[in-house]
PDB file of C-alpha atoms in Angstrom:
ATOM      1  CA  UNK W 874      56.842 109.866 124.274  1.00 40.00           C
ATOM      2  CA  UNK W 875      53.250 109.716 123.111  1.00 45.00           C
ATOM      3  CA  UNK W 876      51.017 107.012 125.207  1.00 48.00           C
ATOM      4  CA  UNK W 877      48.995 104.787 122.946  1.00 61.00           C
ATOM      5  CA  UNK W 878      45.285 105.400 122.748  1.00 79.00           C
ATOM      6  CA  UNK W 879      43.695 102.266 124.503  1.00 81.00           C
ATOM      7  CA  UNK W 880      40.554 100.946 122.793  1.00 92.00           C
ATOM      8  CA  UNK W 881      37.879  99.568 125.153  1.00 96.00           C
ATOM      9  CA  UNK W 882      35.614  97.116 123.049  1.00 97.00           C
ATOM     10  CA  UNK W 883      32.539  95.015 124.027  1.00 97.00           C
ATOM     11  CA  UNK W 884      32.799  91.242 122.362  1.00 97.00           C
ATOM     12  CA  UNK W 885      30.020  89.882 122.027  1.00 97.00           C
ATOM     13  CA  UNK W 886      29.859  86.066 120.783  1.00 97.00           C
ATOM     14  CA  UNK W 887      27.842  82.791 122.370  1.00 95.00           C
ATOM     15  CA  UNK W 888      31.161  80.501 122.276  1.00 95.00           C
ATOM     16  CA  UNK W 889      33.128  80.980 125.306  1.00 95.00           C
ATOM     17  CA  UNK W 890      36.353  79.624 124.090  1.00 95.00           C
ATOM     18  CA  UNK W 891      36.283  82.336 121.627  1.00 95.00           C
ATOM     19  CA  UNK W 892      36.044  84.759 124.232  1.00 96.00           C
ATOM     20  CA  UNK W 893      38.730  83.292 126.426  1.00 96.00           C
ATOM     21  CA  UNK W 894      40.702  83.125 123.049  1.00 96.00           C
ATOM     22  CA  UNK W 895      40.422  87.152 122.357  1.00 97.00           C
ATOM     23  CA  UNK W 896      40.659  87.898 125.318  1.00 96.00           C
ATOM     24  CA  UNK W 897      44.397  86.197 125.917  1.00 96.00           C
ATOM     25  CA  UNK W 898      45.396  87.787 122.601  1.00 96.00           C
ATOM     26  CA  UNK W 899      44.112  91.293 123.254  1.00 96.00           C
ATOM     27  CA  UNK W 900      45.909  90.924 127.259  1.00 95.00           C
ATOM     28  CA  UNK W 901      49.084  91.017 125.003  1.00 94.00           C
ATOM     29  CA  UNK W 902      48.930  94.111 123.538  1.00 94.00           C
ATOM     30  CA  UNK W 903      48.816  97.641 124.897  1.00 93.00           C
ATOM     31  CA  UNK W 904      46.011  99.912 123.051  1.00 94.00           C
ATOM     32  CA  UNK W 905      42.914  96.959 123.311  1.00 96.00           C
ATOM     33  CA  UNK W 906      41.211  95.944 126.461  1.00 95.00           C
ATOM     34  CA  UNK W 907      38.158  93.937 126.745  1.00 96.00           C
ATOM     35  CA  UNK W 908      35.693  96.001 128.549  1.00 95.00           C
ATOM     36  CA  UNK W 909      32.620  93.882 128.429  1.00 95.00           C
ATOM     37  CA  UNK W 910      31.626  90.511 127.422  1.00 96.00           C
ATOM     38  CA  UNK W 911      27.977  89.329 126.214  1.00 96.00           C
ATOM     39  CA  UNK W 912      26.666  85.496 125.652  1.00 96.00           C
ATOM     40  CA  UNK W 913      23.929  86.960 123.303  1.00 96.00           C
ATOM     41  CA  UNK W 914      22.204  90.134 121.818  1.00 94.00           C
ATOM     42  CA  UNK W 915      20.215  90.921 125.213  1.00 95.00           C
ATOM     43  CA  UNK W 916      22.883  91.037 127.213  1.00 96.00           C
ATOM     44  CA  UNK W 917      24.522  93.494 124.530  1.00 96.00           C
ATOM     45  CA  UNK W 918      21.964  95.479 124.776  1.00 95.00           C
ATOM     46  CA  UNK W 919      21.451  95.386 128.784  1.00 94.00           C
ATOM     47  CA  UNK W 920      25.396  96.139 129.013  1.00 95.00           C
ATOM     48  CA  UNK W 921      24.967  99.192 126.531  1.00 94.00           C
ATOM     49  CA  UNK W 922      22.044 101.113 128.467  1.00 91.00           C
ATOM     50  CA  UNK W 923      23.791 100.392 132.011  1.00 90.00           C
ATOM     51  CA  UNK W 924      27.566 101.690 130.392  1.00 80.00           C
ATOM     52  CA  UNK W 925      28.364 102.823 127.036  1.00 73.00           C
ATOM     53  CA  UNK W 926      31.970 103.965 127.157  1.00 88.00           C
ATOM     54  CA  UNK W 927      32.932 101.252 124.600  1.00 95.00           C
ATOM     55  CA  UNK W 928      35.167 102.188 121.645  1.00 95.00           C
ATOM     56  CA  UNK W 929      33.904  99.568 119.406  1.00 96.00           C
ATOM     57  CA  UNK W 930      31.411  95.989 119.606  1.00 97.00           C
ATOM     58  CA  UNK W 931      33.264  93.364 118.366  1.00 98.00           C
ATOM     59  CA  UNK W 932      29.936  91.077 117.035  1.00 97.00           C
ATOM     60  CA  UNK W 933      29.236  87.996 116.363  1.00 96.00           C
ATOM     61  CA  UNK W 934      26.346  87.732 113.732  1.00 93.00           C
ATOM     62  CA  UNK W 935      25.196  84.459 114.793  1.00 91.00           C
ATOM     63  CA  UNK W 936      24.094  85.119 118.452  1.00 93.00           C
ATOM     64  CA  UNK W 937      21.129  82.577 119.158  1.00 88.00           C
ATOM     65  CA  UNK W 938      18.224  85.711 120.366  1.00 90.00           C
ATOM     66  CA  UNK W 939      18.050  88.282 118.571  1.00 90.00           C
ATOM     67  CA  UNK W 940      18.956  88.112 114.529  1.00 88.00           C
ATOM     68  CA  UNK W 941      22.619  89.360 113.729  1.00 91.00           C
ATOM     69  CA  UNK W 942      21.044  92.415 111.440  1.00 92.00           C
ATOM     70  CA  UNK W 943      18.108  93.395 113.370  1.00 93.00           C
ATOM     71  CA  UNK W 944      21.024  93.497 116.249  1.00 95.00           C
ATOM     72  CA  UNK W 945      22.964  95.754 114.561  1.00 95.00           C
ATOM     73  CA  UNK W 946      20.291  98.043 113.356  1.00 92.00           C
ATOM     74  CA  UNK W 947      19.096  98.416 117.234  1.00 92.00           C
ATOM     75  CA  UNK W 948      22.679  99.005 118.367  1.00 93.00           C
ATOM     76  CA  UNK W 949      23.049 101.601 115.345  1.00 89.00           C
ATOM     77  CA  UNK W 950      19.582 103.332 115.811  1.00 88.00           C
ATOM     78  CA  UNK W 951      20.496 103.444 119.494  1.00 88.00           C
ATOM     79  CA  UNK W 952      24.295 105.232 119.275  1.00 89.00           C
ATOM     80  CA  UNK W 953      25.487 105.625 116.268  1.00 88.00           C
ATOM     81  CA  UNK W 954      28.699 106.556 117.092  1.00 91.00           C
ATOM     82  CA  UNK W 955      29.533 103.282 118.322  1.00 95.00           C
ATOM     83  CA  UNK W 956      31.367 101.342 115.827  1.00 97.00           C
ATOM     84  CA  UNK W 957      30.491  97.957 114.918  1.00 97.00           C
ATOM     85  CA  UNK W 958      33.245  95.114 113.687  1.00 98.00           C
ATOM     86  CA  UNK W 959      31.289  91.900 112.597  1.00 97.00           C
ATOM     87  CA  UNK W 960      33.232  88.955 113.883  1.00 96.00           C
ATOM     88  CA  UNK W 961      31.797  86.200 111.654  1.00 94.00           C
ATOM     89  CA  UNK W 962      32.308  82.829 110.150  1.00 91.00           C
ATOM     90  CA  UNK W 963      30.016  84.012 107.433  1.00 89.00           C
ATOM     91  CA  UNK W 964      32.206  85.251 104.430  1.00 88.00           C
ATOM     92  CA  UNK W 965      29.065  85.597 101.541  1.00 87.00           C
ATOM     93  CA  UNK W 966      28.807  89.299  99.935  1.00 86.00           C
ATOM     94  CA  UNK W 967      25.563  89.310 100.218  1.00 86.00           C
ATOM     95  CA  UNK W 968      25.445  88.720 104.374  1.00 90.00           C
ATOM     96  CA  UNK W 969      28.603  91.415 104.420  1.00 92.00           C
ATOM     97  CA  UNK W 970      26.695  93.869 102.379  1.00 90.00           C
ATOM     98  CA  UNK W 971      24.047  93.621 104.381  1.00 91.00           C
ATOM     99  CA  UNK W 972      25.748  94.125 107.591  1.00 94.00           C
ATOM    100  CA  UNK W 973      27.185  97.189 106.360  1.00 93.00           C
ATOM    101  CA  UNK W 974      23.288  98.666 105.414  1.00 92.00           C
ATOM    102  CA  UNK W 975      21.707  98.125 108.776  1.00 93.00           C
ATOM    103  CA  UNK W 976      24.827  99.807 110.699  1.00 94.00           C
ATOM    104  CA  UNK W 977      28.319  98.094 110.434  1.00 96.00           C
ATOM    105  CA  UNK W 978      31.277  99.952 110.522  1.00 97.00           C
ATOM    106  CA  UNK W 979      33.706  96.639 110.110  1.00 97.00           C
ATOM    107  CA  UNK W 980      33.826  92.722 108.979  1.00 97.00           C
ATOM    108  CA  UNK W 981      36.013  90.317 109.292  1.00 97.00           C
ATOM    109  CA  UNK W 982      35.686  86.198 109.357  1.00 95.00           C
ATOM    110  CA  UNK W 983      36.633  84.065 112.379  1.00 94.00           C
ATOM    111  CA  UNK W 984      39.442  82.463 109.729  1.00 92.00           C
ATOM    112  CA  UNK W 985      41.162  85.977 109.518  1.00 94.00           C
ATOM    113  CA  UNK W 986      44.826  86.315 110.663  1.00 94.00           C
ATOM    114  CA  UNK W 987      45.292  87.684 114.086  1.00 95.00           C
ATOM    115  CA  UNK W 988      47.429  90.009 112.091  1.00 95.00           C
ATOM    116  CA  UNK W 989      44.169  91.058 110.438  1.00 96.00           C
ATOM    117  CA  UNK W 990      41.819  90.701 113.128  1.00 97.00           C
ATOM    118  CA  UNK W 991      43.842  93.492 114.891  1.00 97.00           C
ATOM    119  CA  UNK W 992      44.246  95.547 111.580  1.00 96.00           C
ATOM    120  CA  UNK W 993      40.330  95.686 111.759  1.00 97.00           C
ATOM    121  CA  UNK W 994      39.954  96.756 115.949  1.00 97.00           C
ATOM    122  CA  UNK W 995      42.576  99.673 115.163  1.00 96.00           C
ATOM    123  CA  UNK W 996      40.922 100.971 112.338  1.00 96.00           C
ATOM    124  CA  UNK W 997      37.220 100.525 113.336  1.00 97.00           C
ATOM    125  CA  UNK W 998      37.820 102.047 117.239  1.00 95.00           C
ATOM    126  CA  UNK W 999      39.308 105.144 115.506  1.00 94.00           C
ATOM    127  CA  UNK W1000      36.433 105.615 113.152  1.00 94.00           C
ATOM    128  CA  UNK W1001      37.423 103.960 109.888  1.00 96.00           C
ATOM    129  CA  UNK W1002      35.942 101.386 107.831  1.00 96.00           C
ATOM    130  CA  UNK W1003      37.320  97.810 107.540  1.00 97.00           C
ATOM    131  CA  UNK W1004      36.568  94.996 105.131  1.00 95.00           C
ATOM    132  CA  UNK W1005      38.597  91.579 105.930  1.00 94.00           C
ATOM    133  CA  UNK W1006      40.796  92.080 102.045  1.00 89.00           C
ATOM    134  CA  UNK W1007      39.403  88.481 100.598  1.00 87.00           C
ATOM    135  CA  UNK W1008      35.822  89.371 101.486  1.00 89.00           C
ATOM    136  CA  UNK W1009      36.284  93.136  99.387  1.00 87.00           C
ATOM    137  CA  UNK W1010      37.846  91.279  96.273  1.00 85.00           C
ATOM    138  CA  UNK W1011      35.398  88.641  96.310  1.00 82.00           C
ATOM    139  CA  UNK W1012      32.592  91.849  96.150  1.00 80.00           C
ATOM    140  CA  UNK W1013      34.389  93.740  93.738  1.00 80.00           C
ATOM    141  CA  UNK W1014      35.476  90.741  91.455  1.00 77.00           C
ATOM    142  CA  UNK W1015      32.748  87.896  91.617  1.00 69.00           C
ATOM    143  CA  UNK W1016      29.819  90.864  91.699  1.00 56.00           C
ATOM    144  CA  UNK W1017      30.604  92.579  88.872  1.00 49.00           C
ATOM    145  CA  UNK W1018      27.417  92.538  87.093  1.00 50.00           C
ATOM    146  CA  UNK W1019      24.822  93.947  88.684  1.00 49.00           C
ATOM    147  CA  UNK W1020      22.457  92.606  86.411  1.00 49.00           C
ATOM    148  CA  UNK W1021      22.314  89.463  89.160  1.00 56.00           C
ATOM    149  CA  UNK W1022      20.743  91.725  92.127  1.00 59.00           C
ATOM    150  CA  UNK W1023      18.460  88.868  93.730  1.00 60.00           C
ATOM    151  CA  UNK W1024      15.037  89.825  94.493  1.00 64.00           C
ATOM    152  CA  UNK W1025      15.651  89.838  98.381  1.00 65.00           C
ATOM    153  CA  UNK W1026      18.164  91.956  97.922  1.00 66.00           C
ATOM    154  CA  UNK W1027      14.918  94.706  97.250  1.00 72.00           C
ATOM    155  CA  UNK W1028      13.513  94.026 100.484  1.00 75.00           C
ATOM    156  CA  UNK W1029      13.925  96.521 103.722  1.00 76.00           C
ATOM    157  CA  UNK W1030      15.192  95.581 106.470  1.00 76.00           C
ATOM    158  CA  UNK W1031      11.824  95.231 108.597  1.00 80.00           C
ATOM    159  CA  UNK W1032      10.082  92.654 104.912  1.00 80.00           C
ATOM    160  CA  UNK W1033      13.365  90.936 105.392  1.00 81.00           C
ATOM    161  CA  UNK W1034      12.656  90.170 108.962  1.00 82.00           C
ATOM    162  CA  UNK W1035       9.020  89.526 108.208  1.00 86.00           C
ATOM    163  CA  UNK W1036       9.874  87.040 105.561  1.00 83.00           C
ATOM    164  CA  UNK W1037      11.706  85.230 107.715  1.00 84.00           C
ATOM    165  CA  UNK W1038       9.411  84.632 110.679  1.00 85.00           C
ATOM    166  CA  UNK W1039       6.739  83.614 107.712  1.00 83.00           C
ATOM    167  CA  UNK W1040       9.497  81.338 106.617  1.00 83.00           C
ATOM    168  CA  UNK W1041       9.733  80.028 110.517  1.00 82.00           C
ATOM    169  CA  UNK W1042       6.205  78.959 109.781  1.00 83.00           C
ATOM    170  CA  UNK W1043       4.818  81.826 112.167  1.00 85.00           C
ATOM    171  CA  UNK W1044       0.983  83.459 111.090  1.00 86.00           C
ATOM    172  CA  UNK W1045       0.446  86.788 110.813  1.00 85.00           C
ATOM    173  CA  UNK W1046      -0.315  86.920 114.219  1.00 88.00           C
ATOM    174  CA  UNK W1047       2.458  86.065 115.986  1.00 88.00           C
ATOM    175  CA  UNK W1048       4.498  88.162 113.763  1.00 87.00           C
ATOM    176  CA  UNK W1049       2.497  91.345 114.965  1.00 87.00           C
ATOM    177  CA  UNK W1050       2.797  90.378 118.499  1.00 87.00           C
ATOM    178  CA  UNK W1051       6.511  89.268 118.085  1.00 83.00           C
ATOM    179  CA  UNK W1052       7.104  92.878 116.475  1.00 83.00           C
ATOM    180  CA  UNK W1053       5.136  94.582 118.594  1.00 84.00           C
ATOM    181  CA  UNK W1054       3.019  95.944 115.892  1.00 86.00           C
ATOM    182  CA  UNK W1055      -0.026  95.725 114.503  1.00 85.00           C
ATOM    183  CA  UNK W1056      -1.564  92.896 112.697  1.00 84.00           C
ATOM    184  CA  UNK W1057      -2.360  95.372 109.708  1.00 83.00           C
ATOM    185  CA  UNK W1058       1.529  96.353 109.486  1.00 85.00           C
ATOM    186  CA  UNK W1059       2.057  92.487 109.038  1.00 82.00           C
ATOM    187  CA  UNK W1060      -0.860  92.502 106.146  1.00 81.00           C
ATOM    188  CA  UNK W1061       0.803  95.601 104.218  1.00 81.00           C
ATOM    189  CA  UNK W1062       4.116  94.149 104.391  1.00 77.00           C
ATOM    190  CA  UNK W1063       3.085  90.821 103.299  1.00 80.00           C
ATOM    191  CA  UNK W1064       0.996  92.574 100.216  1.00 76.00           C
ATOM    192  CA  UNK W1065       4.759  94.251  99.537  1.00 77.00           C
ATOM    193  CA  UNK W1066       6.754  91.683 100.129  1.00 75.00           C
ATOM    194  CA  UNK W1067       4.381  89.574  97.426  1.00 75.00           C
ATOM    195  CA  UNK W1068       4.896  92.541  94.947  1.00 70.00           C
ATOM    196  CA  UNK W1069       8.555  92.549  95.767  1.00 69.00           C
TER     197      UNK W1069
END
């Protein structure tokens, strides 16, 4: 008889009823086991350079330190063979398209089915793609015309990021040292992201 494959995963979300919840149902089947648990994007990141023999990240985009997509994008840059499955209760195209350009291999919404939650684990751990099926016809259908692209959806990933902390009311500044970079980065991006 062949054994099952067991999938290790990493969930990462700040609600710890959510955790206890996946847990319980993943202790109920035979091929998932949580491996790891993190409260917020540091500790993801801490857990991955001390052990990285997890299958698949089960994330949720909203962790309260580190932004969901600049998350993912470390994670990504760091192993990219590590799939990600975004655990969300975000269900806009734009957010899921996103996810999927900084690194995502997976997303699903916290109002899935469990039926569909574990659809998504299987096929993400063993290297597929996975898009929860009402998020993928709400792409396909409602964005049709791509005539509607919104001007932020021109930005990189690093103007995104910088728009936002100007947004957050932060100067140019404390954007550099926030970044770590220079305050002349922060000037050129700001010049592009005014162009954009």
């Amino acid at each position: 008889m062949k054994q099952e494959q067991v999938s290790r995963i990493l969930i990462a979300d700040d609600h710890i009823v959510i955790r206890i919840g996946l847990k319980n149902l993943f202790a109920l089947k035979n091929d998932i086991t949580v491996a790891g648990e993190a409260n917020n994007g540091a500790e993801v990141l801490q857990i991955l350079q001390q052990e990285n023999h997890f299958d698949l990240i089960l994330l949720d985009l909203n962790l309260p330190d580190i932004d969901g997509f600049d998350l993912i994008a470390r994670i990504h840059s760091q192993n990219r063979s590590l799939p990600i499955l975004i655990f969300s209760m975000h269900n806009e195209s734009l957010v899921v398209k996103r996810a999927f350009q900084v690194g995502a291999s997976g997303f699903i919404t916290k109002g899935c089915t469990q039926e569909t939650l574990l659809t998504a684990i299987r096929k993400v751990a063993s290297g597929g793609r996975f898009v929860e099926p009402a998020l993928a016809e709400q792409m396909i259908f409602n964005e049709s015309d791509t005539s509607k692209e919104l001007p932020h959806d021109k930005l990189s990933e690093r103007e995104l990021h910088i728009l936002k902390l100007f947004a957050c009311g932060k100067t140019g500044n404390e954007i550099a040292q926030h970044l770590s970079i220079s305050k002349k980065t922060v000037s050129t991006h700001k010049v592009r992201l005014m162009q954009k």
